[in-house]
Every structure is written in C-alpha cells, then in structure tokens.
mmCIF file of C-alpha atoms in Angstrom:
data_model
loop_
_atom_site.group_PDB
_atom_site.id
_atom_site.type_symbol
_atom_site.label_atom_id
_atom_site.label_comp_id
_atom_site.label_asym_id
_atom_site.label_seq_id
_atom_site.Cartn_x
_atom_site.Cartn_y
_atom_site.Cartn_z
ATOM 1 C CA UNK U 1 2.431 -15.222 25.604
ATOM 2 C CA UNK U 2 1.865 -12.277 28.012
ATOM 3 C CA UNK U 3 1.246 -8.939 26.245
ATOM 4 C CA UNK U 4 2.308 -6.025 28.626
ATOM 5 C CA UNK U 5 0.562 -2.376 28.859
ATOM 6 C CA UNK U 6 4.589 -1.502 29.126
ATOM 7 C CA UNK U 7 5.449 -2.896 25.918
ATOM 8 C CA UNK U 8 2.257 -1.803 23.971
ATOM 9 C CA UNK U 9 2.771 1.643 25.208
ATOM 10 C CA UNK U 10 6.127 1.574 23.820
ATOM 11 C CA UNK U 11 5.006 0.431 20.958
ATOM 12 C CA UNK U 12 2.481 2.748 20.288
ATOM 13 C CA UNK U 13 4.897 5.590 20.940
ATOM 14 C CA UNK U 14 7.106 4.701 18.447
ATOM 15 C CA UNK U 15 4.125 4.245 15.700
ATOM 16 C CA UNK U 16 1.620 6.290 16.494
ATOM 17 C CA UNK U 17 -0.727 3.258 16.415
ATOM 18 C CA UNK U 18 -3.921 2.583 18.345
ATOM 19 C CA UNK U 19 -3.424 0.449 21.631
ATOM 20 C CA UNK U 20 -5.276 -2.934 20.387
ATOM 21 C CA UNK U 21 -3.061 -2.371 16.525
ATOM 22 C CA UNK U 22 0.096 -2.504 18.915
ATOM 23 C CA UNK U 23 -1.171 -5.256 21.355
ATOM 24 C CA UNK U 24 -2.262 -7.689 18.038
ATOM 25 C CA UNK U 25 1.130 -6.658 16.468
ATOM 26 C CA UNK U 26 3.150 -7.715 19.343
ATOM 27 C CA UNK U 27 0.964 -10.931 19.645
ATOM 28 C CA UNK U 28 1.624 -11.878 16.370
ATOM 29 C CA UNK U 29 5.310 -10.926 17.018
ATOM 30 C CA UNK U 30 5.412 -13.309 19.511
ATOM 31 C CA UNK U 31 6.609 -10.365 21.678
ATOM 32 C CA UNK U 32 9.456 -9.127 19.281
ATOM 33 C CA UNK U 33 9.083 -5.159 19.754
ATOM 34 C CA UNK U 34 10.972 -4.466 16.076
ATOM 35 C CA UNK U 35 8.880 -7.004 14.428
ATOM 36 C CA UNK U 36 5.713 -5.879 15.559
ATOM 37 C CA UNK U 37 6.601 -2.425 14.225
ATOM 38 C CA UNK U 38 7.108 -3.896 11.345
ATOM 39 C CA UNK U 39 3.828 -5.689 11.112
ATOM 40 C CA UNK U 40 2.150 -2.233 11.856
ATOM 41 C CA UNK U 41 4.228 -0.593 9.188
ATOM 42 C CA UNK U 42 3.095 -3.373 6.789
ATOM 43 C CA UNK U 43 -0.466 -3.078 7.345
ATOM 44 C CA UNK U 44 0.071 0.713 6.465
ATOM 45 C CA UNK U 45 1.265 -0.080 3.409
ATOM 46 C CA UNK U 46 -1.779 -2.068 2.821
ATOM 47 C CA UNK U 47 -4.160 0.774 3.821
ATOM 48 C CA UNK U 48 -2.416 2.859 1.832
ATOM 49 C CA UNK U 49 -3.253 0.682 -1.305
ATOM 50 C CA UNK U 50 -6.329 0.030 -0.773
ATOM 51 C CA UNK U 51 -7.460 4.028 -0.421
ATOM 52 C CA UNK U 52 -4.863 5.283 -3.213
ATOM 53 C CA UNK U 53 -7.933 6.340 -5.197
ATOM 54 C CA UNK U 54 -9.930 7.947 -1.849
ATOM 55 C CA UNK U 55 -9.967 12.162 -2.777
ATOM 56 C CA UNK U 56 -8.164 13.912 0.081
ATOM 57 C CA UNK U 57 -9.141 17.170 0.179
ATOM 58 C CA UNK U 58 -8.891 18.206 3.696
ATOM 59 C CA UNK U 59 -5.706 18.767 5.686
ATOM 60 C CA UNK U 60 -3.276 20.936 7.145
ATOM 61 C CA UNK U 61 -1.573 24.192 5.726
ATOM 62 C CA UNK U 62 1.205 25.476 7.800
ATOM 63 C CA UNK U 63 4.247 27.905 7.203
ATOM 64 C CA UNK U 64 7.627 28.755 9.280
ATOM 65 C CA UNK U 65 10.650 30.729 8.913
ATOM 66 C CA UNK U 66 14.133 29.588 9.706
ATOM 67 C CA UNK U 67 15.757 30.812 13.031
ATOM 68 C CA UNK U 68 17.958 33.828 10.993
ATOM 69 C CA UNK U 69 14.696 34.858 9.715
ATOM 70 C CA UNK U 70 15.878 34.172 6.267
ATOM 71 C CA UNK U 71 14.072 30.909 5.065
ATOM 72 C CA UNK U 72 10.717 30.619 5.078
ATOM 73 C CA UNK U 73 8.606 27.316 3.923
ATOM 74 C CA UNK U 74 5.031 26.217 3.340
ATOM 75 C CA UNK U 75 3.890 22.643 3.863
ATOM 76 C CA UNK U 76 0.702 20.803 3.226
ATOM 77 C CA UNK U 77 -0.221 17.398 4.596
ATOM 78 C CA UNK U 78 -3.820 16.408 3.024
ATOM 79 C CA UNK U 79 -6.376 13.964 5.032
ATOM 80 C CA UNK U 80 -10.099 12.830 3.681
ATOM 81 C CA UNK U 81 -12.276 14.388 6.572
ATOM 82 C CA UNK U 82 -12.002 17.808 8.646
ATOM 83 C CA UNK U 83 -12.164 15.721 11.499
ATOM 84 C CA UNK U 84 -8.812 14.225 11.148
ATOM 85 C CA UNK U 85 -7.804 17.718 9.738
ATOM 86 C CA UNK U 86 -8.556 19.093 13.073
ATOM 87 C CA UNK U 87 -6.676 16.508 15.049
ATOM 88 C CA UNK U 88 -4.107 17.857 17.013
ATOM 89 C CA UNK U 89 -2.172 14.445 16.147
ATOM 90 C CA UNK U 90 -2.126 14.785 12.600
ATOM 91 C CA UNK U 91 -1.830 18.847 12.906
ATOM 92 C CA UNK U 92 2.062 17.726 14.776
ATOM 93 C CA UNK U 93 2.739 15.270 12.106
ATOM 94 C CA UNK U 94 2.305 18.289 9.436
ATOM 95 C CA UNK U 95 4.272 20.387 11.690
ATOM 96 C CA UNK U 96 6.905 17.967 12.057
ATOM 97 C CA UNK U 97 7.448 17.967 8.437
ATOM 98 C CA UNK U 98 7.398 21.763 8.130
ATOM 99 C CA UNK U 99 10.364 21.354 10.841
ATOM 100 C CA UNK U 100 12.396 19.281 8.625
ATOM 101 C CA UNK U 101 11.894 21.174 5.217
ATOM 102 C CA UNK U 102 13.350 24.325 7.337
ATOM 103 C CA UNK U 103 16.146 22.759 8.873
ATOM 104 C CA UNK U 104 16.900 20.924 5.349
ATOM 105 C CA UNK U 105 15.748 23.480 2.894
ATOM 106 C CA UNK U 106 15.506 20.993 -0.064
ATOM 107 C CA UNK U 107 14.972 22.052 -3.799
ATOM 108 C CA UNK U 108 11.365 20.087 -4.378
ATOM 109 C CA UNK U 109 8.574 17.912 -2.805
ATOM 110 C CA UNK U 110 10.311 15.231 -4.069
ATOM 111 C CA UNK U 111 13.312 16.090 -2.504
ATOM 112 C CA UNK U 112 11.475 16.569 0.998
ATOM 113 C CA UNK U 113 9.747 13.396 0.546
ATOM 114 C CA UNK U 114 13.076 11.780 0.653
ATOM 115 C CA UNK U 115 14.286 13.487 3.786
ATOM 116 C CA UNK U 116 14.241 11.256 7.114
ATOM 117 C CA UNK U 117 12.696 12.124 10.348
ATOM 118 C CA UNK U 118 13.427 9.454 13.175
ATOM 119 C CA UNK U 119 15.082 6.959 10.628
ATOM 120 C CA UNK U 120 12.523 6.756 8.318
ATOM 121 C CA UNK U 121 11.992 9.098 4.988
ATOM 122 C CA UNK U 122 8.623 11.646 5.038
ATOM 123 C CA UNK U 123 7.057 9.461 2.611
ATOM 124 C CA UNK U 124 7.583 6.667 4.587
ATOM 125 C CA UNK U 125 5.843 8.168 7.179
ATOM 126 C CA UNK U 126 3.059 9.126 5.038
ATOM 127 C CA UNK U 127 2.406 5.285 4.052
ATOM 128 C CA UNK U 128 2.307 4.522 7.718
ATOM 129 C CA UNK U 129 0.208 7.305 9.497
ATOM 130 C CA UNK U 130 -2.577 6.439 6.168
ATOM 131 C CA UNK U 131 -2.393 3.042 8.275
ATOM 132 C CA UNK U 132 -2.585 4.482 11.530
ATOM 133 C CA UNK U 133 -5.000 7.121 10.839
ATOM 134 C CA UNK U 134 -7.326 5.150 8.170
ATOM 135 C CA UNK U 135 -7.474 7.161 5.861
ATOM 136 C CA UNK U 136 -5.672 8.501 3.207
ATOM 137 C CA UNK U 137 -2.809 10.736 3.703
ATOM 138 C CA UNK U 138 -0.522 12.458 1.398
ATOM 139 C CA UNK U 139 2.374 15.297 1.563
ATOM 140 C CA UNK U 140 1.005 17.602 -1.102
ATOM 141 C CA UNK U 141 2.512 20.630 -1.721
ATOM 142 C CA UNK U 142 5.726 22.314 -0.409
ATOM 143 C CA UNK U 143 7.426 25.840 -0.991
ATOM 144 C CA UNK U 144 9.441 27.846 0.149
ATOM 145 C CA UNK U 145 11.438 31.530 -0.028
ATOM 146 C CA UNK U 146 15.091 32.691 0.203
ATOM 147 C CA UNK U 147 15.171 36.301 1.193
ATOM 148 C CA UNK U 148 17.040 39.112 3.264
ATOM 149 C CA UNK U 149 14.210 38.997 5.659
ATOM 150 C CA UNK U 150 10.790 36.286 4.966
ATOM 151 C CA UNK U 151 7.537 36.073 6.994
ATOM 152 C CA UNK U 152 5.229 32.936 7.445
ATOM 153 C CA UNK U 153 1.522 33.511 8.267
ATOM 154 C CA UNK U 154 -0.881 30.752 8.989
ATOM 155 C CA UNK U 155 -4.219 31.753 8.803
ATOM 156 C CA UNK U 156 -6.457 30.508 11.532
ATOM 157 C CA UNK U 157 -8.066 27.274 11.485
ATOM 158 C CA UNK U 158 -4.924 26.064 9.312
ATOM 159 C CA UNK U 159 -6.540 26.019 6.063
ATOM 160 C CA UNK U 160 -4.184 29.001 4.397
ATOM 161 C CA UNK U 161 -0.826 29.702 4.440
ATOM 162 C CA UNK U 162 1.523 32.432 3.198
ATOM 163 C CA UNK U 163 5.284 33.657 3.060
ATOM 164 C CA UNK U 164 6.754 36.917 1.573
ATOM 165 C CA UNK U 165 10.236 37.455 1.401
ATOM 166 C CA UNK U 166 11.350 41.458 1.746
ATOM 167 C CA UNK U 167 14.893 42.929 0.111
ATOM 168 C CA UNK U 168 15.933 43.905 3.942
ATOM 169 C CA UNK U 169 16.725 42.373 6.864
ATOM 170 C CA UNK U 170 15.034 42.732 10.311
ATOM 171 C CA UNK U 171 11.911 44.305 8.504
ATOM 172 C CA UNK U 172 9.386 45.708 11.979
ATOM 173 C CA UNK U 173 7.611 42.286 12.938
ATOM 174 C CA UNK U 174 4.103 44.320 12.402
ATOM 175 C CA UNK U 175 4.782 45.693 8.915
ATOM 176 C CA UNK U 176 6.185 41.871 8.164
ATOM 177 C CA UNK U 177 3.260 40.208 9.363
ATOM 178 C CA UNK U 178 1.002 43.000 7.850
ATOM 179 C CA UNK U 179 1.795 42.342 4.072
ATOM 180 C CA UNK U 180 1.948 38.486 4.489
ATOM 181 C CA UNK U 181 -1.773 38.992 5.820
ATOM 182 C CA UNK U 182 -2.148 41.384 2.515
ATOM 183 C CA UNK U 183 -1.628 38.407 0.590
ATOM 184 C CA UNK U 184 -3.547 35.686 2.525
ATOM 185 C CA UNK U 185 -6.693 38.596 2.623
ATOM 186 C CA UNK U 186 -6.235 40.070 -1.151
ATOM 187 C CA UNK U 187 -4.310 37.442 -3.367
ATOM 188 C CA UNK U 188 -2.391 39.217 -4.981
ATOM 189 C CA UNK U 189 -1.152 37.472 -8.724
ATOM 190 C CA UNK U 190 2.483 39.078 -8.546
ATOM 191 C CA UNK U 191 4.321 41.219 -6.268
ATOM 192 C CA UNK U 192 4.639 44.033 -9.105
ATOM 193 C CA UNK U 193 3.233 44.150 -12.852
ATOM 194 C CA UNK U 194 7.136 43.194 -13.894
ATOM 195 C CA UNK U 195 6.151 39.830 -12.522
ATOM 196 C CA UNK U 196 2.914 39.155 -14.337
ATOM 197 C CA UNK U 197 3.530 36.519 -16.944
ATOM 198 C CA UNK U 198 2.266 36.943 -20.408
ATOM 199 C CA UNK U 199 0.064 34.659 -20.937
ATOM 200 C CA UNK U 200 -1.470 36.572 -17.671
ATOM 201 C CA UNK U 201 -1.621 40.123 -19.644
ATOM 202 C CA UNK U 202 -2.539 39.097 -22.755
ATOM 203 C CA UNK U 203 -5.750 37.199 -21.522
ATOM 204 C CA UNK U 204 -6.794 40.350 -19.530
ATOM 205 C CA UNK U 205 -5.876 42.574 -22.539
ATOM 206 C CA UNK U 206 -7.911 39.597 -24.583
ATOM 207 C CA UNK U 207 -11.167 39.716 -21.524
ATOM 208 C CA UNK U 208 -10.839 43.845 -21.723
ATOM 209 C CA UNK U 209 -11.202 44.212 -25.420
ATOM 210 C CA UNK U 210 -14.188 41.645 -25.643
ATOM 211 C CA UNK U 211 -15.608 43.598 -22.837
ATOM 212 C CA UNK U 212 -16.100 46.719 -24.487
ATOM 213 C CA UNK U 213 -16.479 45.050 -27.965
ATOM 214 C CA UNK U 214 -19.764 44.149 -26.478
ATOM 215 C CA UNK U 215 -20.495 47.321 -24.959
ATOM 216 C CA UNK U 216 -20.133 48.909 -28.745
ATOM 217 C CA UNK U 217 -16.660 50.922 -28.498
ATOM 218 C CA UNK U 218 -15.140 51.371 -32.096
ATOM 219 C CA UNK U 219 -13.054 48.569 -32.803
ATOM 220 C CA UNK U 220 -10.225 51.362 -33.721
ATOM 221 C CA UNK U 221 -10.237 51.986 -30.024
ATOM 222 C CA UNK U 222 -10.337 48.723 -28.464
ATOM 223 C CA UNK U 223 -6.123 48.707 -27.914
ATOM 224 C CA UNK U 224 -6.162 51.776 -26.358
ATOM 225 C CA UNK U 225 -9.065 51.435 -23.633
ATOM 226 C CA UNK U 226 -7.913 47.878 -22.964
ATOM 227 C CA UNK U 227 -4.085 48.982 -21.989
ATOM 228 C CA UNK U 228 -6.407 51.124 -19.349
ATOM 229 C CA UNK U 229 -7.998 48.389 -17.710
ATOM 230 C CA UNK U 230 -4.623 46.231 -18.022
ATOM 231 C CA UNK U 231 -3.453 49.326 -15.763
ATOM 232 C CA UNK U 232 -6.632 49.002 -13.588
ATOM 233 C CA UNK U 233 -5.468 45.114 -13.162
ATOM 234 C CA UNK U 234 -2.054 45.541 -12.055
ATOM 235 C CA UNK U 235 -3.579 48.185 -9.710
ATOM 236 C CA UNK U 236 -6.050 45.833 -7.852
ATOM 237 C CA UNK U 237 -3.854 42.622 -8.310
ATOM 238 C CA UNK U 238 -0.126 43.243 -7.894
ATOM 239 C CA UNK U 239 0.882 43.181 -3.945
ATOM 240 C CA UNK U 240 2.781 46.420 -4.310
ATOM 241 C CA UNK U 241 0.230 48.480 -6.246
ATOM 242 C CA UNK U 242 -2.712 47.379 -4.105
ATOM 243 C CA UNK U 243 -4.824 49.863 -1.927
ATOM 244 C CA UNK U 244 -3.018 48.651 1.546
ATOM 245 C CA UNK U 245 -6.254 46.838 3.739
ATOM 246 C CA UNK U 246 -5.724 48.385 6.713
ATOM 247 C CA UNK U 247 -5.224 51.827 4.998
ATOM 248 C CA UNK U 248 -6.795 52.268 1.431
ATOM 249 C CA UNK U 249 -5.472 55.359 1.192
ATOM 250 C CA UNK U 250 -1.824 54.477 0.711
ATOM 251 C CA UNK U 251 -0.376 51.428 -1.588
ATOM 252 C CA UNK U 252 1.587 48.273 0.054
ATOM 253 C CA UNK U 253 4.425 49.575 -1.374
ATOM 254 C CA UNK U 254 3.870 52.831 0.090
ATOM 255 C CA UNK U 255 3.226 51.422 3.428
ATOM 256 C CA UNK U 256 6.481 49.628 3.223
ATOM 257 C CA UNK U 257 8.305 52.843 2.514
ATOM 258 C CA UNK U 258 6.785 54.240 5.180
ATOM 259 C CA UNK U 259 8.671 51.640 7.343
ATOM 260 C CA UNK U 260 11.698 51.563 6.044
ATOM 261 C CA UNK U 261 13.225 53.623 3.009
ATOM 262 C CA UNK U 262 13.714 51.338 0.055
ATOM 263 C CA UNK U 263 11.414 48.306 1.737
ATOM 264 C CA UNK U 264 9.968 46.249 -0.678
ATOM 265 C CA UNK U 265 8.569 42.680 -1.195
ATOM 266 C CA UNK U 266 10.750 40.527 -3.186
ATOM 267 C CA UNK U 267 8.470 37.549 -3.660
ATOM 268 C CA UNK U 268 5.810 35.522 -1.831
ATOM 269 C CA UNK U 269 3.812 32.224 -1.944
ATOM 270 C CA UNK U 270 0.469 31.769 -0.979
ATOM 271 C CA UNK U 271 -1.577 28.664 -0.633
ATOM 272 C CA UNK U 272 -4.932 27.656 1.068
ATOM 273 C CA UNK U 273 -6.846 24.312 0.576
ATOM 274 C CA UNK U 274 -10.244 23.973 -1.394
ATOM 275 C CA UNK U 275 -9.121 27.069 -4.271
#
C-alpha cells in the first residue's frame, strides 16, 4: 500500500525517528499509525540490548530552578559521542527531563525514571531515543535542592552543572549566580568545615602528618602542625571560607554578608561529566 509523506511525518513527530525508520514501520504496519510506533519502539528496545555494554561518557548536564525560586534540580542524560552530545535534539530531550523532575520533584533517579512524559515513563523514553539515536543512551544522574532561595548554573558547552540553595529568599540574582559559579570554578568539598565528613578530615589530618613526617618534624609535633594544615584545608575547600574569585580579598561568606545580613549558603550540588 501507499505510504504518505503526511503520515510518515506524523509519525516521525511522535517518535523522534528518522523519515525511512517511520516509512518501513508504517509499511510493515500495513499503514496502522499505532502499530508502526510500536514497531519503532520495538526496534529500540533491540538497540538498546545490543549496545548495553557501549561506555557512554558524553552527554548533557543541565540544571533549573522551580518557578518560586525554591527547587532547584540537576539532570544528566549520557550519549557515546560529543557529536550527539552537541545535538540540539538530544540537548531538548535532556531538557525535557529536567522539566519534569522540577515540576515532579521526586525523591531519586529511580523515582524520576518512573515519571511519564507524553504517556510514556523517562526510562521508556530512554530505551527508545537509544533506538532512534543509535547509540546508547542513559538518564544518569539526578539531584536536586530544597531551599528558601536555590540557583541553577549551567556552565557553557553543557558539560557542568551546579545548584546552591541560600537560607533567604529573593537573594540579588548577581550574588546568586555569583556563588553557584564559585562552585562550578573552585569545587568546593562542603559549604562550611561543619559539613566535611570524617572520613574527609581524618585522611587530610592522615596526608598532613605523613607530609611533614617526611620532611623530618619531631613525631611529638606531628598532631599539632597537622590540625594547621586541616585549618589551611577548610580554608581553600569549604564554599564559605574560600577567598571569593572575583574578590580574593574577602571570603564567600563575607561576600554574602555583604549582600544581605545573615546570607549564607545552605547547601549545593555540583556535577560536570568526565571528573
């Protein structure tokens, strides 16, 4: 039967397939539009199988905020070449997922995996764009923030990502945007030393003491000069207690009170592909 560019257009609208996968899926339909989607989700699944053990390490890294300005989320959508990375296509896709974990909020990945967009659940679109695109394709990594006030910054080229969440609302846009680029420019390992784990300070105190052991300090005095560069640490890698970039001669912290009295950063995530 008669194949026409009406009903393969439609077709490819609603899958995102390429024009001769929608025209050979409607042949073999017989013409039956929801079959043929069918057939093209099929052969996703397929693809999909066949490249679950293909490394994707490109992809997209985006972040948003909710409208109040109190939700903020991170999403990654992983590809195996830059090229698709780039695509504005599969860019959307990872956007449109971003749009759903804000408007949702759920707890987990898995929980935003099991979301719908458009009828169909995240991870079922997943299994069918790896069929339309070719190559493997998988929702990696999602987080988010709850906060008086939370800022999303998306580095250029979509590669790194952050939010931080701040104890006030309606923090100045600039000063907002300023400490989330802190973070994407400095990565920071807590906001303040009260959020380094342990396991964090005890291998620094551990790296510190082995340091100067080597360098010949008495062994009587190896506590002591390590709780100094354990200071030195939190100094150079705790958001709030790091020389601001854009003026090294005051602390975030400082920069934030600055702004407004009592600002302060209540949390933030940061994430960037190929670290």
């Amino acid at each position: 039967m008669a194949i026409s560019a009406a009903d393969v257009m439609k077709l490819r609208k609603a899958t995102g397939a390429g024009m001769m996968d929608c025209k050979n899926a409607l042949t073999e339909a017989e013409g039956d539009f929801n079959r043929a989607v069918e057939i093209i989700r099929e052969r996703g699944k397929l693809v999909a199988s066949k490249r679950s053990d293909r490394e994707a390490s490109e992809g997209a890294t985006l972040a948003k905020t909710s409208a109040d300005g109190k939700f903020g989320a991170i999403v990654v959508v992983n590809c195996e070449t830059d090229f698709v990375a780039k695509n504005e296509g599969f860019v959307a896709l990872t956007q449109s997922f971003l749009d759903v974990a804000v408007e949702n909020k759920p707890a987990d990945l898995d929980a935003l995996k099991a979301l719908t967009l458009d009828g169909r659940t995240l991870a079922d679109h997943v299994t069918e764009q790896t069929g339309v695109i070719g190559e493997k394709i998988d929702l990696s990594y999602y987080g988010c923030i709850n906060a008086a006030s939370v800022v999303a910054y998306i580095h250029p080229g979509n590669q790194l990502a952050t939010l931080v969440g701040f104890n006030q609302e309606n923090v100045d846009t600039q000063v907002a945007k300023d400490v989330a680029m802190q973070v994407a420019a400095m990565n920071p390992v807590a906001v303040d030393k009260d959020f380094v784990s342990q396991e964090v300070i005890e291998k620094e105190l551990e790296i510190a003491k082995e340091k100067f052991r080597q360098e010949g300090k008495p062994e009587a005095m190896l506590d002591k000069i390590a709780q100094g560069a354990l200071t030195k640490f939190f100094k150079e890698n705790t958001l709030l207690n790091q020389a601001f970039v854009k003026d090294n001669k005051v602390s975030v912290q400082e920069y934030l009170n600055s702004s407004s009295k009592g600002l302060t950063a209540t949390g933030f995530i940061r994430f960037t592909l190929g670290e």
